Amino acid sequence: MQIKKLYLKNFRNYSEETVEFSDGLNVLYGANAAGKTNMLEAVYLTSIAKTPRTTKEKELVLEGEKYAVVKVLVENNFRSHKVEIIIDDKGKKRILVDSLPINRAGELIGVVAVVFFSPDEMKLVKESPDYRRRFLDISLSQQQKEYFNALVKYNKILKQRNNLLKSDYDDMDAMLDVYDVQLSDVGLVILDKRREFVNTLKTYALKTHKFLSDNGETLEVEYETELTKDNFLKLLKKNREKDKKLSFTTVGPHRDDLKLIVNGKDARKFASQGQQRSIALSLKFAELELYKIETGEKAVLLLDDVLSELDVKRRTQLLELSKEYQTILTCTEFDSYEKAVKFKIENGKIIKREY
């Protein structure tokens, strides 16, 4: 999969700009706040209809304008697609794929596949399990529509169950019996998909982490859950009174985690900043491999300001790993000898292209 062209109008600090990317390494360079990350954000938006930076999508519209437009032209092994997203100044979105409007974000999944890394992705390691579950959910949703549909259904049932727990409904237990069966049925689909994904992911994550650490460290990745096919429904019923007191559901895949072990120690507790970066990168490159295995396509790699914290050797290693994929990379300066198409950005404009 390759992004051939990106068009922006009134998006963040871009009044209007068009970029044609190469199929290899593309470097967006310039001073801080020039608009480099905004361009990556626009590409990411066309992938899952959300941005990694804000939940207030009206912020994406250039100040003083009524709307923003993001368009990408993408090619895969079989055909090309055009994705267009229009956002008004209230944050309302319209999405078109090949000029046809779509009503659900699920219809967009898989049209533009990306793997995104920024310094914030280090939260994957040290922050709450929410970040690691989000990594699993986005990765799997891009690869498998069955997973995305199951996740949407699960979250809908979970919300209904939680709303019931907060209510004064007279016959609550009878309704909880219904929701418990529904939640466990679709939850088991999510569990199976996650376990299968992690079981493959860990092999590639270990390989990448060894490469980045010069064989100095090992990385183990395990899916952490108390749930099984036999006990899910039983645990929901066992924890029912607790759930009533807390007014939310305490059992399910929405409570699970990824265990990350480096050289026998729990990285979620003990990883240094450098280790956190290497672990997060290892997970992202493993995600790229799994997307290729599952779909036969290569996702596009988006790297935001990743070089600034790496020494020369680590930069070289990272660029070596990225060679197999179309890569769009942001940085303040790019002094590598790697072959790349470079775009200098200033104040939301491309002022120089070097092919």
Tab-separated table of C-alpha atoms in Angstrom:
chain	number	residue	atom	x	y	z
A	1	MET	CA	0.000	0.000	0.000
A	2	GLN	CA	1.273	3.460	-0.919
A	3	ILE	CA	-0.042	6.959	-0.402
A	4	LYS	CA	0.501	8.705	-3.704
A	5	LYS	CA	-0.930	12.140	-2.978
A	6	LEU	CA	-2.187	14.179	-0.017
A	7	TYR	CA	-4.291	17.337	-0.368
A	8	LEU	CA	-5.020	19.691	2.531
A	9	LYS	CA	-7.291	22.716	2.671
A	10	ASN	CA	-7.834	24.765	5.840
A	11	PHE	CA	-6.385	21.921	7.908
A	12	ARG	CA	-4.567	23.007	11.103
A	13	ASN	CA	-2.033	25.586	9.859
A	14	TYR	CA	-2.318	24.665	6.151
A	15	SER	CA	-4.422	26.979	3.988
A	16	GLU	CA	-3.912	24.766	0.923
A	17	GLU	CA	-1.205	22.280	0.016
A	18	THR	CA	-0.679	19.194	-2.149
A	19	VAL	CA	2.072	16.624	-1.595
A	20	GLU	CA	3.077	13.748	-3.857
A	21	PHE	CA	4.933	11.096	-1.895
A	22	SER	CA	7.531	8.632	-3.138
A	23	ASP	CA	7.170	4.909	-2.512
A	24	GLY	CA	10.201	4.888	-0.187
A	25	LEU	CA	11.365	7.302	2.501
A	26	ASN	CA	9.693	10.717	2.623
A	27	VAL	CA	11.134	13.287	5.033
A	28	LEU	CA	9.202	16.320	6.247
A	29	TYR	CA	11.706	18.666	7.883
A	30	GLY	CA	11.652	22.151	9.340
A	31	ALA	CA	11.468	24.095	12.582
A	32	ASN	CA	9.168	23.176	15.451
A	33	ALA	CA	5.510	24.175	14.920
A	34	ALA	CA	6.034	24.437	11.141
A	35	GLY	CA	3.280	21.893	10.422
A	36	LYS	CA	5.166	18.637	9.966
A	37	THR	CA	3.165	16.658	12.521
A	38	ASN	CA	-0.068	18.185	11.192
A	39	MET	CA	0.609	16.482	7.870
A	40	LEU	CA	1.095	13.092	9.533
A	41	GLU	CA	-2.070	13.697	11.531
A	42	ALA	CA	-3.998	14.288	8.307
A	43	VAL	CA	-2.805	10.969	6.866
A	44	TYR	CA	-3.711	9.173	10.099
A	45	LEU	CA	-7.173	10.756	10.017
A	46	THR	CA	-7.911	9.164	6.641
A	47	SER	CA	-7.061	5.758	8.099
A	48	ILE	CA	-9.405	5.466	11.098
A	49	ALA	CA	-11.385	8.742	10.976
A	50	LYS	CA	-9.773	9.897	14.220
A	51	THR	CA	-6.590	11.762	15.053
A	52	PRO	CA	-3.974	10.726	17.617
A	53	ARG	CA	-3.798	14.268	19.018
A	54	THR	CA	-7.275	15.556	19.878
A	55	THR	CA	-10.862	14.500	20.463
A	56	LYS	CA	-12.116	17.997	19.574
A	57	GLU	CA	-12.105	17.791	15.805
A	58	LYS	CA	-13.157	21.407	15.327
A	59	GLU	CA	-9.535	22.152	16.312
A	60	LEU	CA	-8.495	20.659	12.963
A	61	VAL	CA	-10.106	23.553	11.067
A	62	LEU	CA	-7.808	26.513	10.342
A	63	GLU	CA	-8.745	29.451	12.548
A	64	GLY	CA	-11.268	31.720	10.865
A	65	GLU	CA	-12.360	29.133	8.286
A	66	LYS	CA	-15.675	27.266	8.066
A	67	TYR	CA	-14.345	23.842	7.099
A	68	ALA	CA	-11.254	21.718	6.480
A	69	VAL	CA	-10.634	19.142	3.759
A	70	VAL	CA	-8.219	16.205	3.731
A	71	LYS	CA	-7.882	14.006	0.650
A	72	VAL	CA	-5.567	11.099	-0.030
A	73	LEU	CA	-5.003	8.990	-3.091
A	74	VAL	CA	-3.813	5.532	-2.074
A	75	GLU	CA	-2.785	2.509	-4.145
A	76	ASN	CA	-2.774	-1.104	-3.017
A	77	ASN	CA	-2.030	-4.347	-4.812
A	78	PHE	CA	-5.336	-4.363	-6.648
A	79	ARG	CA	-6.569	-0.799	-7.230
A	80	SER	CA	-6.421	2.817	-6.133
A	81	HIS	CA	-8.802	4.597	-3.754
A	82	LYS	CA	-9.540	8.184	-2.916
A	83	VAL	CA	-10.518	9.101	0.641
A	84	GLU	CA	-11.915	12.544	1.384
A	85	ILE	CA	-12.807	13.910	4.824
A	86	ILE	CA	-14.574	17.240	5.293
A	87	ILE	CA	-14.754	18.703	8.805
A	88	ASP	CA	-16.843	21.775	9.617
A	89	ASP	CA	-16.023	24.337	12.297
A	90	LYS	CA	-18.338	22.536	14.745
A	91	GLY	CA	-16.304	19.321	14.395
A	92	LYS	CA	-18.841	17.434	12.291
A	93	LYS	CA	-17.272	15.083	9.721
A	94	ARG	CA	-18.290	13.819	6.302
A	95	ILE	CA	-16.315	10.929	4.823
A	96	LEU	CA	-16.250	9.867	1.190
A	97	VAL	CA	-14.496	6.842	-0.286
A	98	ASP	CA	-14.130	6.944	-4.060
A	99	SER	CA	-16.556	9.888	-4.066
A	100	LEU	CA	-19.277	7.882	-2.290
A	101	PRO	CA	-20.341	9.001	1.225
A	102	ILE	CA	-20.042	6.480	4.046
A	103	ASN	CA	-22.076	6.521	7.237
A	104	ARG	CA	-19.945	4.337	9.496
A	105	ALA	CA	-16.244	4.550	10.308
A	106	GLY	CA	-16.040	0.770	9.876
A	107	GLU	CA	-16.467	1.236	6.123
A	108	LEU	CA	-13.229	3.241	6.095
A	109	ILE	CA	-11.136	0.684	7.983
A	110	GLY	CA	-8.496	-0.921	5.782
A	111	VAL	CA	-8.727	1.523	2.866
A	112	VAL	CA	-5.707	3.474	4.160
A	113	ALA	CA	-3.625	1.412	6.576
A	114	VAL	CA	-0.995	3.167	8.675
A	115	VAL	CA	1.199	2.470	11.680
A	116	PHE	CA	1.964	5.637	13.622
A	117	PHE	CA	4.799	6.345	16.040
A	118	SER	CA	5.448	9.538	17.976
A	119	PRO	CA	7.112	10.239	21.348
A	120	ASP	CA	3.650	9.904	22.923
A	121	GLU	CA	3.588	6.241	21.879
A	122	MET	CA	6.041	5.532	24.685
A	123	LYS	CA	2.976	5.694	26.923
A	124	LEU	CA	2.316	2.204	25.565
A	125	VAL	CA	4.838	0.930	28.078
A	126	LYS	CA	4.559	2.920	31.311
A	127	GLU	CA	1.039	4.365	31.298
A	128	SER	CA	-2.280	2.667	32.114
A	129	PRO	CA	-3.555	-0.493	30.365
A	130	ASP	CA	-5.898	1.734	28.328
A	131	TYR	CA	-2.976	2.626	26.028
A	132	ARG	CA	-2.024	-0.993	25.431
A	133	ARG	CA	-5.622	-2.059	24.782
A	134	ARG	CA	-5.950	0.837	22.333
A	135	PHE	CA	-2.843	-0.409	20.526
A	136	LEU	CA	-4.408	-3.871	20.217
A	137	ASP	CA	-7.781	-2.520	19.127
A	138	ILE	CA	-6.458	-0.190	16.414
A	139	SER	CA	-4.008	-2.789	15.091
A	140	LEU	CA	-6.584	-5.563	14.918
A	141	SER	CA	-9.354	-3.321	13.575
A	142	GLN	CA	-7.173	-2.279	10.618
A	143	GLN	CA	-6.443	-5.915	9.849
A	144	GLN	CA	-9.785	-7.597	10.508
A	145	LYS	CA	-13.235	-6.080	10.014
A	146	GLU	CA	-14.635	-8.982	12.017
A	147	TYR	CA	-12.695	-7.741	15.028
A	148	PHE	CA	-13.757	-4.138	14.494
A	149	ASN	CA	-17.424	-5.163	14.280
A	150	ALA	CA	-17.121	-7.318	17.409
A	151	LEU	CA	-15.461	-4.436	19.274
A	152	VAL	CA	-18.204	-1.990	18.300
A	153	LYS	CA	-20.862	-4.474	19.400
A	154	TYR	CA	-19.059	-5.222	22.672
A	155	ASN	CA	-18.697	-1.538	23.549
A	156	LYS	CA	-22.379	-0.952	22.831
A	157	ILE	CA	-23.463	-3.802	25.144
A	158	LEU	CA	-20.951	-2.694	27.787
A	159	LYS	CA	-22.361	0.843	27.726
A	160	GLN	CA	-25.909	-0.500	28.081
A	161	ARG	CA	-24.878	-2.720	31.000
A	162	ASN	CA	-23.083	0.155	32.742
A	163	ASN	CA	-26.076	2.455	32.260
A	164	LEU	CA	-28.278	-0.225	33.814
A	165	LEU	CA	-25.923	-0.528	36.797
A	166	LYS	CA	-26.221	3.222	37.377
A	167	SER	CA	-30.024	3.133	37.236
A	168	ASP	CA	-32.776	2.261	39.711
A	169	TYR	CA	-34.334	-0.309	37.405
A	170	ASP	CA	-36.616	-2.644	39.425
A	171	ASP	CA	-35.828	-5.929	37.715
A	172	MET	CA	-32.115	-5.260	37.288
A	173	ASP	CA	-30.917	-8.847	37.759
A	174	ALA	CA	-33.112	-10.169	34.950
A	175	MET	CA	-31.738	-7.548	32.565
A	176	LEU	CA	-28.181	-8.202	33.732
A	177	ASP	CA	-28.649	-11.888	32.915
A	178	VAL	CA	-29.428	-10.905	29.324
A	179	TYR	CA	-26.520	-8.467	29.031
A	180	ASP	CA	-24.096	-10.933	30.629
A	181	VAL	CA	-24.777	-13.580	27.986
A	182	GLN	CA	-24.451	-11.036	25.185
A	183	LEU	CA	-21.277	-9.536	26.663
A	184	SER	CA	-19.587	-12.893	27.168
A	185	ASP	CA	-20.485	-14.142	23.673
A	186	VAL	CA	-18.984	-11.183	21.817
A	187	GLY	CA	-16.242	-10.735	24.423
A	188	LEU	CA	-14.931	-14.225	23.712
A	189	VAL	CA	-14.518	-13.288	20.035
A	190	ILE	CA	-12.386	-10.312	21.095
A	191	LEU	CA	-10.361	-12.463	23.494
A	192	ASP	CA	-9.622	-15.104	20.857
A	193	LYS	CA	-8.582	-12.521	18.282
A	194	ARG	CA	-6.347	-10.680	20.747
A	195	ARG	CA	-4.649	-13.853	21.960
A	196	GLU	CA	-3.981	-15.003	18.399
A	197	PHE	CA	-2.642	-11.555	17.466
A	198	VAL	CA	-0.317	-11.304	20.493
A	199	ASN	CA	0.921	-14.863	20.003
A	200	THR	CA	2.233	-13.858	16.562
A	201	LEU	CA	3.181	-10.291	17.515
A	202	LYS	CA	5.585	-11.394	20.251
A	203	THR	CA	7.833	-13.240	17.790
A	204	TYR	CA	8.375	-10.169	15.603
A	205	ALA	CA	8.593	-7.800	18.569
A	206	LEU	CA	11.373	-9.938	20.067
A	207	LYS	CA	13.267	-9.982	16.772
A	208	THR	CA	13.051	-6.191	16.363
A	209	HIS	CA	13.938	-5.486	19.989
A	210	LYS	CA	17.037	-7.689	19.755
A	211	PHE	CA	18.096	-5.761	16.642
A	212	LEU	CA	17.571	-2.362	18.299
A	213	SER	CA	19.431	-3.431	21.449
A	214	ASP	CA	22.315	-5.155	19.600
A	215	ASN	CA	21.159	-8.498	21.073
A	216	GLY	CA	21.571	-7.032	24.553
A	217	GLU	CA	17.939	-7.411	25.601
A	218	THR	CA	15.042	-9.783	25.180
A	219	LEU	CA	11.404	-8.667	24.998
A	220	GLU	CA	8.521	-10.914	25.991
A	221	VAL	CA	4.939	-9.935	25.192
A	222	GLU	CA	1.973	-11.742	26.714
A	223	TYR	CA	-1.754	-11.100	26.757
A	224	GLU	CA	-2.818	-10.653	30.381
A	225	THR	CA	-6.353	-11.690	31.314
A	226	GLU	CA	-8.226	-13.680	33.914
A	227	LEU	CA	-10.851	-14.725	31.387
A	228	THR	CA	-11.397	-18.076	29.705
A	229	LYS	CA	-14.186	-19.547	27.638
A	230	ASP	CA	-15.418	-21.407	30.726
A	231	ASN	CA	-15.252	-18.669	33.362
A	232	PHE	CA	-16.265	-15.408	31.602
A	233	LEU	CA	-19.985	-15.681	32.297
A	234	LYS	CA	-19.352	-17.049	35.796
A	235	LEU	CA	-17.088	-14.108	36.669
A	236	LEU	CA	-19.685	-11.619	35.468
A	237	LYS	CA	-22.228	-13.162	37.822
A	238	LYS	CA	-19.720	-13.507	40.668
A	239	ASN	CA	-18.834	-9.804	40.456
A	240	ARG	CA	-22.408	-8.594	39.995
A	241	GLU	CA	-22.868	-7.129	43.479
A	242	LYS	CA	-19.493	-5.414	43.235
A	243	ASP	CA	-20.494	-3.986	39.852
A	244	LYS	CA	-23.737	-2.652	41.340
A	245	LYS	CA	-21.854	-0.846	44.091
A	246	LEU	CA	-19.306	0.627	41.676
A	247	SER	CA	-21.871	1.273	38.908
A	248	PHE	CA	-19.648	-0.172	36.182
A	249	THR	CA	-18.573	-3.547	34.801
A	250	THR	CA	-15.379	-4.871	36.376
A	251	VAL	CA	-14.984	-8.025	34.267
A	252	GLY	CA	-14.247	-8.291	30.553
A	253	PRO	CA	-11.620	-7.709	27.858
A	254	HIS	CA	-11.997	-3.961	28.476
A	255	ARG	CA	-10.007	-4.627	31.690
A	256	ASP	CA	-7.208	-6.724	30.145
A	257	ASP	CA	-3.591	-5.742	29.539
A	258	LEU	CA	-0.388	-6.519	27.657
A	259	LYS	CA	2.463	-7.801	29.795
A	260	LEU	CA	5.843	-6.484	28.601
A	261	ILE	CA	8.948	-8.152	30.034
A	262	VAL	CA	12.524	-7.004	29.278
A	263	ASN	CA	15.294	-9.286	30.484
A	264	GLY	CA	12.927	-10.857	32.999
A	265	LYS	CA	11.639	-7.574	34.486
A	266	ASP	CA	8.216	-6.016	34.083
A	267	ALA	CA	8.853	-3.117	31.698
A	268	ARG	CA	5.599	-1.446	32.752
A	269	LYS	CA	7.260	-0.761	36.107
A	270	PHE	CA	11.002	-0.736	35.534
A	271	ALA	CA	11.804	0.246	31.910
A	272	SER	CA	14.114	3.210	31.387
A	273	GLN	CA	13.152	5.911	28.903
A	274	GLY	CA	15.429	4.390	26.280
A	275	GLN	CA	13.928	0.951	26.845
A	276	GLN	CA	10.417	2.379	26.610
A	277	ARG	CA	11.240	3.842	23.203
A	278	SER	CA	12.771	0.570	21.960
A	279	ILE	CA	9.804	-1.477	23.221
A	280	ALA	CA	7.258	0.840	21.614
A	281	LEU	CA	9.158	0.795	18.306
A	282	SER	CA	9.440	-2.993	18.472
A	283	LEU	CA	5.675	-3.297	18.930
A	284	LYS	CA	5.022	-0.930	16.023
A	285	PHE	CA	7.317	-2.761	13.618
A	286	ALA	CA	5.792	-6.062	14.711
A	287	GLU	CA	2.379	-4.536	13.933
A	288	LEU	CA	3.613	-3.755	10.408
A	289	GLU	CA	4.659	-7.376	9.923
A	290	LEU	CA	1.331	-8.712	11.143
A	291	TYR	CA	-0.621	-6.415	8.856
A	292	LYS	CA	1.390	-7.735	5.923
A	293	ILE	CA	0.790	-11.359	6.973
A	294	GLU	CA	-2.943	-10.853	7.508
A	295	THR	CA	-3.768	-8.782	4.411
A	296	GLY	CA	-0.945	-9.310	1.919
A	297	GLU	CA	-0.439	-5.512	1.909
A	298	LYS	CA	2.186	-3.310	3.534
A	299	ALA	CA	0.862	-0.546	5.772
A	300	VAL	CA	2.367	2.945	5.566
A	301	LEU	CA	4.761	3.863	8.389
A	302	LEU	CA	4.381	7.311	9.981
A	303	LEU	CA	7.286	8.380	12.207
A	304	ASP	CA	6.900	11.659	14.067
A	305	ASP	CA	10.017	13.235	15.607
A	306	VAL	CA	11.538	9.861	16.383
A	307	LEU	CA	15.130	10.636	15.347
A	308	SER	CA	15.782	13.464	17.794
A	309	GLU	CA	16.202	11.166	20.805
A	310	LEU	CA	18.319	8.529	19.038
A	311	ASP	CA	22.076	8.407	18.608
A	312	VAL	CA	23.559	7.956	15.128
A	313	LYS	CA	23.698	4.170	15.392
A	314	ARG	CA	20.067	3.849	16.511
A	315	ARG	CA	18.959	6.222	13.749
A	316	THR	CA	20.701	4.033	11.194
A	317	GLN	CA	19.060	0.924	12.629
A	318	LEU	CA	15.625	2.517	12.552
A	319	LEU	CA	15.988	3.681	8.959
A	320	GLU	CA	17.191	0.210	8.012
A	321	LEU	CA	14.053	-1.330	9.502
A	322	SER	CA	11.818	1.137	7.668
A	323	LYS	CA	13.242	0.441	4.203
A	324	GLU	CA	10.658	-2.220	3.434
A	325	TYR	CA	7.762	0.226	3.836
A	326	GLN	CA	6.637	3.534	2.458
A	327	THR	CA	7.672	5.821	5.308
A	328	ILE	CA	6.754	9.416	6.087
A	329	LEU	CA	9.098	10.829	8.705
A	330	THR	CA	9.225	14.217	10.436
A	331	CYS	CA	12.310	15.851	11.914
A	332	THR	CA	13.920	19.251	12.374
A	333	GLU	CA	17.018	18.233	10.400
A	334	PHE	CA	17.849	15.224	8.243
A	335	ASP	CA	21.545	14.588	7.740
A	336	SER	CA	21.433	10.883	6.874
A	337	TYR	CA	22.854	9.530	3.649
A	338	GLU	CA	19.739	7.405	3.192
A	339	LYS	CA	17.972	7.953	-0.124
A	340	ALA	CA	14.887	10.062	0.545
A	341	VAL	CA	12.498	12.584	-0.929
A	342	LYS	CA	12.666	15.654	1.305
A	343	PHE	CA	10.115	18.391	1.859
A	344	LYS	CA	11.035	21.537	3.771
A	345	ILE	CA	8.050	22.960	5.644
A	346	GLU	CA	7.589	26.469	7.006
A	347	ASN	CA	4.376	27.872	8.486
A	348	GLY	CA	2.075	25.358	6.839
A	349	LYS	CA	3.704	25.549	3.395
A	350	ILE	CA	6.115	23.311	1.538
A	351	ILE	CA	8.797	25.751	0.454
A	352	LYS	CA	11.291	23.261	-0.953
A	353	ARG	CA	11.135	19.796	-2.510
A	354	GLU	CA	14.273	17.701	-2.982
A	355	TYR	CA	13.843	14.604	-5.155
